[in-house]
Short mmCIF file of C-alpha atoms in Angstrom, two decimals:
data_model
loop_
_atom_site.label_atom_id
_atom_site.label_comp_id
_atom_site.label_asym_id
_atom_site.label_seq_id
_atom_site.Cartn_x
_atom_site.Cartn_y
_atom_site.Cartn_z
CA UNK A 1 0.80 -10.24 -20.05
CA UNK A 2 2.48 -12.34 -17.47
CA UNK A 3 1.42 -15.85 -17.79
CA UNK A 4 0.97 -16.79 -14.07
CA UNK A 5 -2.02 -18.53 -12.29
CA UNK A 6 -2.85 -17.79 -8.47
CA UNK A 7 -5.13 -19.89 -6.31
CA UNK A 8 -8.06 -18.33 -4.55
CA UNK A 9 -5.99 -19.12 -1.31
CA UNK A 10 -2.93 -17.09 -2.45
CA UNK A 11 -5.34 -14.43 -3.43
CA UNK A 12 -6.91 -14.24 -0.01
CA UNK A 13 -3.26 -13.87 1.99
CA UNK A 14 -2.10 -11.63 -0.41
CA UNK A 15 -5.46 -9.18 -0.20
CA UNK A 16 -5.19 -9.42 4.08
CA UNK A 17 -1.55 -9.07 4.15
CA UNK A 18 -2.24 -6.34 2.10
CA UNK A 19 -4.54 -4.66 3.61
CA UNK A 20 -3.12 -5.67 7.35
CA UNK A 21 0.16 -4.89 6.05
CA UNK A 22 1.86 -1.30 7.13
CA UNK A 23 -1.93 -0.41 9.21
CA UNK A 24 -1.40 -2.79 11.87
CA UNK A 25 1.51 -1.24 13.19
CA UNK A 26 0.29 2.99 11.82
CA UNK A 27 -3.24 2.74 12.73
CA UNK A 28 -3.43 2.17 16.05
CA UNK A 29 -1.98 5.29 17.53
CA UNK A 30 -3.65 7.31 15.76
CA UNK A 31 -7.34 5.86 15.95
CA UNK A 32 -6.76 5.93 19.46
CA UNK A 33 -6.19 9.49 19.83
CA UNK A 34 -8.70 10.60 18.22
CA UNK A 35 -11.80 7.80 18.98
CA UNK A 36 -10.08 7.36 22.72
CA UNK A 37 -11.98 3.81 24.12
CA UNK A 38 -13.98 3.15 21.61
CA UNK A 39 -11.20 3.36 18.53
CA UNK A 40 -11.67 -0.38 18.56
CA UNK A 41 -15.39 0.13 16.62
CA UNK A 42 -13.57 2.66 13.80
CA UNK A 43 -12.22 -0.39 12.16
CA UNK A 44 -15.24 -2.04 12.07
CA UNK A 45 -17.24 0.25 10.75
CA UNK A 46 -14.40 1.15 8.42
CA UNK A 47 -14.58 -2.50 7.14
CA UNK A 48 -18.01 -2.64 6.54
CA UNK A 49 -17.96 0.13 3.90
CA UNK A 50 -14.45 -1.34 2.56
CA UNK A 51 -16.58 -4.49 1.88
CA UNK A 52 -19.31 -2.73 -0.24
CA UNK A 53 -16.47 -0.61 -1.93
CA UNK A 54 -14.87 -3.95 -3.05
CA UNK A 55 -18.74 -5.30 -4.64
CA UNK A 56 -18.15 -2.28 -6.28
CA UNK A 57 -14.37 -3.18 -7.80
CA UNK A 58 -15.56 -7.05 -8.10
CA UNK A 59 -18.47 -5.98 -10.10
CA UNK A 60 -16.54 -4.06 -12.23
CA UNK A 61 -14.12 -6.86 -12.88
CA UNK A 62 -17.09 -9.35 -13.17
CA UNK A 63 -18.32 -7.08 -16.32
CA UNK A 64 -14.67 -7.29 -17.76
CA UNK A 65 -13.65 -10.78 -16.98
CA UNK A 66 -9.97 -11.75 -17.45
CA UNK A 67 -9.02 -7.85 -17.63
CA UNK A 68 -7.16 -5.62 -14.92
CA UNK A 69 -7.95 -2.14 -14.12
CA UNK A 70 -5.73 -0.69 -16.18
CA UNK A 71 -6.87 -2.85 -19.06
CA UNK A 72 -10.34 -1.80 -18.35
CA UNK A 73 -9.38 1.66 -18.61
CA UNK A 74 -8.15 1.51 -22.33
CA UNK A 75 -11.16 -0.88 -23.16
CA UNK A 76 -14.18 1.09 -21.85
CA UNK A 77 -12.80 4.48 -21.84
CA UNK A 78 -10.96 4.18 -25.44
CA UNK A 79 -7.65 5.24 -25.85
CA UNK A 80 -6.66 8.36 -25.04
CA UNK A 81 -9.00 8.92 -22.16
CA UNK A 82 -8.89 5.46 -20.65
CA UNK A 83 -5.01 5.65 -21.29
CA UNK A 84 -4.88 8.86 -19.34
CA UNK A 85 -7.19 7.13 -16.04
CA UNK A 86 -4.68 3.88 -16.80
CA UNK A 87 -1.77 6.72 -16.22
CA UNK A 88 -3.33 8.04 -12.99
CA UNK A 89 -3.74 4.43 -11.78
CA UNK A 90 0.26 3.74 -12.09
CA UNK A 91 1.09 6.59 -10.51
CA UNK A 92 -1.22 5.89 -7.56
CA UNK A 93 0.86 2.75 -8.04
CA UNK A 94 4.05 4.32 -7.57
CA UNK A 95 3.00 6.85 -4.68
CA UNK A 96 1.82 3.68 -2.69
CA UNK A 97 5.01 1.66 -3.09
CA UNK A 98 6.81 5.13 -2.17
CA UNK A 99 4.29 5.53 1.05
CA UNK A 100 5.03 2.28 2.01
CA UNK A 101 8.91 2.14 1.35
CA UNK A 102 8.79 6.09 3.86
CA UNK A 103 6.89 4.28 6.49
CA UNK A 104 9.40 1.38 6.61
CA UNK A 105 12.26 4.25 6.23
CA UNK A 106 10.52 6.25 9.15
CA UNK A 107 10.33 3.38 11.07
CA UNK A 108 13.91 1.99 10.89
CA UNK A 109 15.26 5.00 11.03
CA UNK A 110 13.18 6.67 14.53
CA UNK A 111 13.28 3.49 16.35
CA UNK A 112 16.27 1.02 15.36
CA UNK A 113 19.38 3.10 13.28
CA UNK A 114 18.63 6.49 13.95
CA UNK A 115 22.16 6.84 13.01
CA UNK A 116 21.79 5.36 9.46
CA UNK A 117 20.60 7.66 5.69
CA UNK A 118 16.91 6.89 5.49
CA UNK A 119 17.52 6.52 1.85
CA UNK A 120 19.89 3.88 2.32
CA UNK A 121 16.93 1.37 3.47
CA UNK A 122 14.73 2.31 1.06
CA UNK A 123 17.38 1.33 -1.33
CA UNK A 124 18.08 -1.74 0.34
CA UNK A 125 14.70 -3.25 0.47
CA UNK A 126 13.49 -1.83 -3.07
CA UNK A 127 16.48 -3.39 -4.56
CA UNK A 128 14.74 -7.21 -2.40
CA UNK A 129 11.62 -6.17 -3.99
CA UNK A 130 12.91 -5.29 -7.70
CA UNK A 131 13.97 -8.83 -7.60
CA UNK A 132 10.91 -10.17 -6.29
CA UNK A 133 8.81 -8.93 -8.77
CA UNK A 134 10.97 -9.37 -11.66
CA UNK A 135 10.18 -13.01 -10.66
CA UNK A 136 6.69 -12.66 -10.86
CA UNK A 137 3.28 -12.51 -8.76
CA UNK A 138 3.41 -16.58 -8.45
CA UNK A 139 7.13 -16.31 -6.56
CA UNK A 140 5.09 -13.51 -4.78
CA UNK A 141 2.32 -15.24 -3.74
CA UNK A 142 4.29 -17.86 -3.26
CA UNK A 143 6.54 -16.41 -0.72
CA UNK A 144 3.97 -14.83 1.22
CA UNK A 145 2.15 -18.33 1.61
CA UNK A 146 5.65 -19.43 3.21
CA UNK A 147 5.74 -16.21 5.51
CA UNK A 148 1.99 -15.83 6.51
CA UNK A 149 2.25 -18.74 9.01
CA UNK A 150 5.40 -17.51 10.69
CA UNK A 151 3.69 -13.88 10.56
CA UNK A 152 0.69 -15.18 12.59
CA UNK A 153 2.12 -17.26 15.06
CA UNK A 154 4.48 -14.25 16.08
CA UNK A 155 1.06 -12.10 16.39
CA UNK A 156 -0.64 -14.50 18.16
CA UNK A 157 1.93 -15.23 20.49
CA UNK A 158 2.03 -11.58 21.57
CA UNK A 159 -1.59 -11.22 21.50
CA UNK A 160 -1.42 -14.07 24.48
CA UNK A 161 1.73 -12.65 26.65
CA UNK A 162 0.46 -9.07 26.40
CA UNK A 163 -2.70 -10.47 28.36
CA UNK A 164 -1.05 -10.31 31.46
CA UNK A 165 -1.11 -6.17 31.20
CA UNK A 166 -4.21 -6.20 30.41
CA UNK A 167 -6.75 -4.08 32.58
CA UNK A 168 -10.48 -3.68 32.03
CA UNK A 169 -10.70 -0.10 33.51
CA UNK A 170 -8.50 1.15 30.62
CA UNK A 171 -11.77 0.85 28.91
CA UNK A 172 -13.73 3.13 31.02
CA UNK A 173 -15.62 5.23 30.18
CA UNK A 174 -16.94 3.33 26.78
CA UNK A 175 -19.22 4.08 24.62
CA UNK A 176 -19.30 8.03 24.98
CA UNK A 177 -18.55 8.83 21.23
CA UNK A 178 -22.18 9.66 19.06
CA UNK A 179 -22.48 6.98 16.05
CA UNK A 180 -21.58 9.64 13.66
CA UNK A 181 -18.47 10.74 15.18
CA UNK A 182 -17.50 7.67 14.87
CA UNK A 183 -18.42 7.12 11.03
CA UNK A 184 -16.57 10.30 10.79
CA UNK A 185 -13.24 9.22 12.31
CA UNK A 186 -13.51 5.91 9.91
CA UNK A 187 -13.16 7.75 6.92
CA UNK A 188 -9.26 8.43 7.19
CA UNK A 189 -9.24 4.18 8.13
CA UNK A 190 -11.17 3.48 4.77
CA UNK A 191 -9.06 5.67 3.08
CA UNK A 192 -5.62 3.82 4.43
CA UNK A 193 -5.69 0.99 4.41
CA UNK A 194 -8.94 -0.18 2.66
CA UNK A 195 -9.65 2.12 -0.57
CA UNK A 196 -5.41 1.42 -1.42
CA UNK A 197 -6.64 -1.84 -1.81
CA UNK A 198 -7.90 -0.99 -5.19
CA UNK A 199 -4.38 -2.39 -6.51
CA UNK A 200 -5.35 -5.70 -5.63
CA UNK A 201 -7.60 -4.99 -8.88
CA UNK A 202 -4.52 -5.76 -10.68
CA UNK A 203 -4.09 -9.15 -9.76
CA UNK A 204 -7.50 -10.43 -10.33
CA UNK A 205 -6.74 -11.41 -13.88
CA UNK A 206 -3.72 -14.24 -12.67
CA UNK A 207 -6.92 -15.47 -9.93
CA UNK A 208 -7.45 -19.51 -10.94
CA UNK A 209 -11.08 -19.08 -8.76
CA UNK A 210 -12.89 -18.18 -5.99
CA UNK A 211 -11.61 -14.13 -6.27
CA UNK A 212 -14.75 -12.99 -4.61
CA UNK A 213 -14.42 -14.62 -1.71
CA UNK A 214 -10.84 -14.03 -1.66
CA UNK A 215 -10.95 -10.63 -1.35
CA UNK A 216 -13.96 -10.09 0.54
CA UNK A 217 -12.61 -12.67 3.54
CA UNK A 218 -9.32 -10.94 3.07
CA UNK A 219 -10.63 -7.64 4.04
CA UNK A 220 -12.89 -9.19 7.03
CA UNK A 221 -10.14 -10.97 8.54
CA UNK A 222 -8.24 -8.22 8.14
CA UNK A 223 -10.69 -6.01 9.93
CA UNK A 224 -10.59 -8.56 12.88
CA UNK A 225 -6.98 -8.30 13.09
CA UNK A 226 -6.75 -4.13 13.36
CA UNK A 227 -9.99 -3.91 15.52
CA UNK A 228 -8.18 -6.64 17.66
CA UNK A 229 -4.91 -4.70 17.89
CA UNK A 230 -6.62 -1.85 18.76
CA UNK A 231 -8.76 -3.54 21.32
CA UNK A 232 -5.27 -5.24 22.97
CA UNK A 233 -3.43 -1.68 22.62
CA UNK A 234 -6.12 0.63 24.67
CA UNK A 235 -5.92 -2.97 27.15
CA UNK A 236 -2.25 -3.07 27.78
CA UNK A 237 -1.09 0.92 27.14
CA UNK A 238 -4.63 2.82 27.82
CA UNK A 239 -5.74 5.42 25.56
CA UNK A 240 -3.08 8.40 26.96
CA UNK A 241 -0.39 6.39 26.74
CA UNK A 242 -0.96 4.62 23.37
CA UNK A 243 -1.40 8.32 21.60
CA UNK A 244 1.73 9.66 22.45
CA UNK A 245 3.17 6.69 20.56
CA UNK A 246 3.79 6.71 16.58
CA UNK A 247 4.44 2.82 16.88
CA UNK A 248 2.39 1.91 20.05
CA UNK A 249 2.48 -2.14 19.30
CA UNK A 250 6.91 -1.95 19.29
CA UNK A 251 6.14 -0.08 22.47
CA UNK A 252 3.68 -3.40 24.04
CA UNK A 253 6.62 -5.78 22.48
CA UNK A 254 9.70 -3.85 23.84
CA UNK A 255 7.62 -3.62 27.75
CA UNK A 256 7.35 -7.16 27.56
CA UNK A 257 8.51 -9.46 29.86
CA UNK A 258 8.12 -13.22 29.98
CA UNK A 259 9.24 -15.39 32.64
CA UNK A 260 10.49 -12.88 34.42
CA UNK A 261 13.97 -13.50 32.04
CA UNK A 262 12.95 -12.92 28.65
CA UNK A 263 12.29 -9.10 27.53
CA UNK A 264 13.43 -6.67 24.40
CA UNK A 265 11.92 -9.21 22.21
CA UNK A 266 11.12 -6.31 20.31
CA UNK A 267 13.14 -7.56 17.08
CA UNK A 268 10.33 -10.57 16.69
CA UNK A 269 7.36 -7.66 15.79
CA UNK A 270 10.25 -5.90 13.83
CA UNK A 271 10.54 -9.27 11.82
CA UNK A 272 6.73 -9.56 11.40
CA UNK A 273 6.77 -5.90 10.63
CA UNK A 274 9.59 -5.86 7.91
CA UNK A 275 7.66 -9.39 6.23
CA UNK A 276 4.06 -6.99 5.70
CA UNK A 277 6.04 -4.37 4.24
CA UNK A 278 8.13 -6.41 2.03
CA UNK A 279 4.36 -8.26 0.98
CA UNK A 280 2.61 -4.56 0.56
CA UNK A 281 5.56 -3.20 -1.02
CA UNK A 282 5.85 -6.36 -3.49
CA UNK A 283 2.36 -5.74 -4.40
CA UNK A 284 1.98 -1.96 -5.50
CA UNK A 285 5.55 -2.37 -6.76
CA UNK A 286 4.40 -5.20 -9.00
CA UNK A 287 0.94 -3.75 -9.96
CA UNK A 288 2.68 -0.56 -10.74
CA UNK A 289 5.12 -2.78 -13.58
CA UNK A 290 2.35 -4.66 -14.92
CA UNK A 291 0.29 -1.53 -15.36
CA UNK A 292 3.11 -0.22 -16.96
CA UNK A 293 3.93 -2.54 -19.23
CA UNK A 294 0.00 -3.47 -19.67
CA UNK A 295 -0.54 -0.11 -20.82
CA UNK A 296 2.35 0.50 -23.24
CA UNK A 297 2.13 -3.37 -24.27
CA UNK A 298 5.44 -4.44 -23.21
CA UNK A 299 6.11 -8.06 -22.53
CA UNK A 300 9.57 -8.13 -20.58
CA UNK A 301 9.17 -6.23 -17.16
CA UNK A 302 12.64 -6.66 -16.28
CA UNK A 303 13.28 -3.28 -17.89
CA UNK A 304 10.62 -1.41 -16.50
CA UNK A 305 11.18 -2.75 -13.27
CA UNK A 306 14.68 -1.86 -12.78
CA UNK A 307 14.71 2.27 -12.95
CA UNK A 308 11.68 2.26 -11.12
CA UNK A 309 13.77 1.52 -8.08
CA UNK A 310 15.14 4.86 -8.34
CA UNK A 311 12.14 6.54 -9.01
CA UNK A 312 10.13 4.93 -6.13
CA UNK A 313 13.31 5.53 -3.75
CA UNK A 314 12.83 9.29 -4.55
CA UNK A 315 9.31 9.56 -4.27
CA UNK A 316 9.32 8.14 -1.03
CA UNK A 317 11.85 10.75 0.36
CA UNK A 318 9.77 13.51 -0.76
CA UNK A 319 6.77 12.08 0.27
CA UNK A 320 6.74 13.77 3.23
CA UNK A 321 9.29 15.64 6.08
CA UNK A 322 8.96 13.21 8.39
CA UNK A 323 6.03 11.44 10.74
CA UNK A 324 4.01 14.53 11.82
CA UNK A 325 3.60 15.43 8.36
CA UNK A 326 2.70 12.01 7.44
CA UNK A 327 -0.38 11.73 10.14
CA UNK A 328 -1.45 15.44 9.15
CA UNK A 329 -1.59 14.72 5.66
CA UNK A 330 -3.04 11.37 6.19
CA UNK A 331 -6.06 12.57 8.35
CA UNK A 332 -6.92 15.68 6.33
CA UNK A 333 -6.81 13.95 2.67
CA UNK A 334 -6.33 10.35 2.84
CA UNK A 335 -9.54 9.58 2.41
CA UNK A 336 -10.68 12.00 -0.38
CA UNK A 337 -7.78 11.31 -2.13
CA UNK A 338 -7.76 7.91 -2.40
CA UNK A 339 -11.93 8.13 -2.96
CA UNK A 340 -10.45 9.32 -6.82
CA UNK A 341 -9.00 5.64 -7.25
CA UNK A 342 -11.07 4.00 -5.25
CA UNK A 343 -14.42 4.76 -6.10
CA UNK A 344 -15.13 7.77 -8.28
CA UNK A 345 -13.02 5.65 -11.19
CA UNK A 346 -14.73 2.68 -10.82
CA UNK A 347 -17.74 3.88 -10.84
CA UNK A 348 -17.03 5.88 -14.08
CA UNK A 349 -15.57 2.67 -15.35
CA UNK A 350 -18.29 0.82 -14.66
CA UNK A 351 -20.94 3.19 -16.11
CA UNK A 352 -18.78 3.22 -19.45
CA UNK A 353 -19.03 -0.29 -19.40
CA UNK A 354 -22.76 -0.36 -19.13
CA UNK A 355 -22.63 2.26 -21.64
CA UNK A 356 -20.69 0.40 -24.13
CA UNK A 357 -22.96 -2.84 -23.83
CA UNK A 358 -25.99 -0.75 -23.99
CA UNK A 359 -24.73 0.43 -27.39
CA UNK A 360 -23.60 -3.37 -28.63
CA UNK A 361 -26.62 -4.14 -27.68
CA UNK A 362 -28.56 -2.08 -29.54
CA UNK A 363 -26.31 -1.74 -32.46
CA UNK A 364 -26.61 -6.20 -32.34
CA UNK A 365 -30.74 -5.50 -32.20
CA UNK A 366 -30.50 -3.41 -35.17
CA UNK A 367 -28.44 -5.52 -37.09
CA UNK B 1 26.01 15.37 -6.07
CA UNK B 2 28.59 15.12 -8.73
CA UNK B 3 28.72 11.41 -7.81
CA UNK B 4 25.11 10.34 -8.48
CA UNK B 5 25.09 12.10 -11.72
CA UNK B 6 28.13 9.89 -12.83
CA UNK B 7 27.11 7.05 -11.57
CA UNK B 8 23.71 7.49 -12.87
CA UNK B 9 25.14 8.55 -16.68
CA UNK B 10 27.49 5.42 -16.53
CA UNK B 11 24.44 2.66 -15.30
CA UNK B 12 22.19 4.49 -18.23
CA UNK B 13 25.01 4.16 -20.73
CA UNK B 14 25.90 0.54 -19.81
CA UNK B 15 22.25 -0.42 -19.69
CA UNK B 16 21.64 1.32 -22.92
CA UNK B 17 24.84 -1.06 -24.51
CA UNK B 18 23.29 -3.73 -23.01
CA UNK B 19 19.87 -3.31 -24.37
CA UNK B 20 20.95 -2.40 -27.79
CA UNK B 21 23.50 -5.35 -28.16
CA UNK B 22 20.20 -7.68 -26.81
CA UNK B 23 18.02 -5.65 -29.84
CA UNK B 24 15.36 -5.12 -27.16
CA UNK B 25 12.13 -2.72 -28.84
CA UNK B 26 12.49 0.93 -29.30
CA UNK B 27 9.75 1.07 -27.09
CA UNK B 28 11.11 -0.68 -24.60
CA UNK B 29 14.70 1.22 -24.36
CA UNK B 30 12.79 4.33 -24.38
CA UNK B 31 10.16 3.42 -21.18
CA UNK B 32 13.34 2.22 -19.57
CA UNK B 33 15.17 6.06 -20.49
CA UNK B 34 11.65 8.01 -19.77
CA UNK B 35 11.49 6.29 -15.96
CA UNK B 36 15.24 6.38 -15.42
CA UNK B 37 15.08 10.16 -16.26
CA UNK B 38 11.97 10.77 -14.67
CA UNK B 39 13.94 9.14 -11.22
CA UNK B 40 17.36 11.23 -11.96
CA UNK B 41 15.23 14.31 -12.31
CA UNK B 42 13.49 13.43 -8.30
CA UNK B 43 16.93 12.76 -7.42
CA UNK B 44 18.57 15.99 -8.37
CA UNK B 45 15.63 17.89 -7.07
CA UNK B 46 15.79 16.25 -4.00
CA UNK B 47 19.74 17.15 -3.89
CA UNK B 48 19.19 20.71 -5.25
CA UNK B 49 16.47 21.45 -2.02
CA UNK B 50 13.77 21.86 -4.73
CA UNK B 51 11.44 19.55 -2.81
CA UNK B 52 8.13 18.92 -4.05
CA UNK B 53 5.59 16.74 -2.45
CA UNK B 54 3.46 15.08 -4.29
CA UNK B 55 1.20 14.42 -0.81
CA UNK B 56 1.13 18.27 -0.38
CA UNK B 57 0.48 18.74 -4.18
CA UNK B 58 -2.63 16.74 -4.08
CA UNK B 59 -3.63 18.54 -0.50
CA UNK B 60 -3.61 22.02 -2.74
CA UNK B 61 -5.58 20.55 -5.23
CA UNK B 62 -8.37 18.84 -2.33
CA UNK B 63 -8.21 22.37 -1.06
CA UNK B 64 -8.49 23.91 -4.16
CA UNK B 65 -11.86 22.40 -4.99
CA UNK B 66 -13.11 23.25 -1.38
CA UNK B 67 -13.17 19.40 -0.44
#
């Protein structure tokens, strides 16, 4: 295993730019359009079960210190069954990093270069990312902690000039969707982005301390930050507006005007956009070489690293047709699917681990 | 087409010179062929029009068990 060590800070930019990473700009629209005015409280709620599924990772990794997931597979589940969950855990992995290189794809390619092979800039930026990670999680984390700064004065910045838009009535009527309507529309949000953020399981090994809070302040600030851009969206576009819109946040940026002289300063969010996916991307990429080479006991990644470019490239273009499919498939299984990694695994994992000290224990007793 | 496939067959045969000549691990050179076949093979199918999603795969399944 990689010998790298990761401060509790690093962990906690890494889990919220994570988590914030490709949702910020996906999530909006389409919480909107189906929660209307109140698609600001989906996140919310979303974020409080996201925080009790991640006690439910972190007490799993509290029963296996100094392991990863897919170490814990092999140790509790033996072998050849924990190798096989290890197996589906890469390739969840790999589907991530090729979800996340599509959206970027989708997104360069409907808005910026329509002009341009969508494969060519997933090649592009998986070829940034191949080199990033050959590196290792420190230049990672490292990275990010020079990038989160710029990343959240642009976002604040637009937070404040988008203010001036902003109308109260946009808002009315609130407060009309039932409670469990509500809970019900989460479920595709704790699906994406919250249960993906199961990877982060990966890194917990290379965490110095404080991984608990780490992650759990990671996912609450990032709940802040969605809720908020939701909040700001239906405030500045209004709820019919904002669901016609795949990308309604480039559509706030690009109406912008400031000073009356400065406008189109679209390309800043495209900056902050293309930083979260190159952090997101670095992270499943990374997890899903470690994993790898965890698994089959490898100790250079370099190797591993390298053809997965081409593999991850693929993936991504047959991921889906285009963004239709994407939202389709995303509110009909997101969250079932990603339930597999995110909790019906764990908690298997964790009752073979209870099982296996139960049986130590004993066997010690009788000894 | 015709051009991936050589350019694939002549970065697997230079990286497969390279590796030997470095004496990396058997199991090493073969990860590296299994994942650099297992992207040639998405790659072809994606050329050929045999498209298969992996996001609709796992919707059949979902469906399948009545989820």
């Amino acid at each position: 295993m990689e010998n790298a060590r990761i401060s509790g800070w690093q962990f906690f930019l890494l889990s919220l730019n994570f988590i914030v990473g490709t949702a910020f700009f996906v999530r909006p629209g389409s919480i909107i359009a189906v929660s209307k005015q109140d698609g600001w409280i989906v996140p919310l709620i979303a974020g409080i079960f996201a925080v009790l599924i991640a006690c439910l990772w972190l007490t799993l990794a509290s029963r296996n210190p100094g392991l990863s997931i897919v170490q814990i597979c092999t140790k509790v589940a033996g072998k050849y069954f924990g190798g096989f969950i290890a197996l589906l855990y890469i390739w969840f992995f790999i589907q991530l990093a090729g979800w996340v290189t599509r959206n970027l794809g989708d997104f360069m390619k409907t808005i910026l270069m329509p002009r341009t092979p969508i494969s060519v800039f997933h090649l592009m930026f998986l070829i940034v990312v191949c080199y990033a990670v050959i590196k290792g999680v420190e230049t990672i984390a490292r990275t990010i902690e020079f990038l989160a700064p710029l990343v959240v004065l642009i976002v604040v910045v637009i937070y404040l000039f988008t203010l001036s838009e902003w109308k109260w009535e946009r808002f009315e009527p609130m407060f009309q969707v039932s409670t469990w309507q509500l809970i019900k529309d989460s479920l595709p949000v704790i699906g994406f982005p919250y249960m993906e953020a199961v990877t982060l399981m990966m890194l917990v090994p290379y965490v110095k301390s404080r991984v608990k809070t780490g992650l759990l302040l990671g996912i609450t600030v990032a709940t802040l930050l969605i809720s908020g851009i939701v909040f700001v969206t239906i405030g500045v576009l209004g709820v019919t507006r904002t669901s016609h819109f795949a990308y309604p946040l480039y559509i706030i940026v690009q109406e912008l005007q400031i000073a009356e002289f400065i406008e189109h300063v679209e390309s800043t969010i495209v900056i902050v956009w293309l930083i979260w996916i190159f952090i997101k991307l670095c992270i499943s990429y990374h997890c899903a070489v470690t994993g790898i080479c965890q698994l089959f006991r490898v100790s250079d990644r370099t190797w591993i690293a390298i053809p997965l470019v081409l593999f991850i490239s693929g993936i991504a273009i047959l991921t889906h047709e285009n963004i239709v499919d994407n939202i389709a498939v995303d509110t009909r299984y997101i969250f079932q699917y990603t339930s597999l990694y995110g909790i019906v695994l764990p908690v298997l994992l964790l009752f073979l681990t209870w099982i296996r000290r139960f049986r130590k224990g004993e066997s010690g007793g009788s000894a | 087409m015709s051009g991936f496939i050589i350019c694939f067959l002549i970065g697997l045969g230079g990286s497969l010179v390279y590796l030997l000549r470095r004496k990396k691990s058997v199991k090493e050179i073969s990860l590296f062929v299994t994942f650099s076949l297992l992207g040639f093979i998405v790659w072809l199918s994606i050329f050929l029009g045999y498209k298969v999603s992996p996001d609709r795969f796992f919707g059949w399944i979902i469906d399948s068990i009545g989820l």
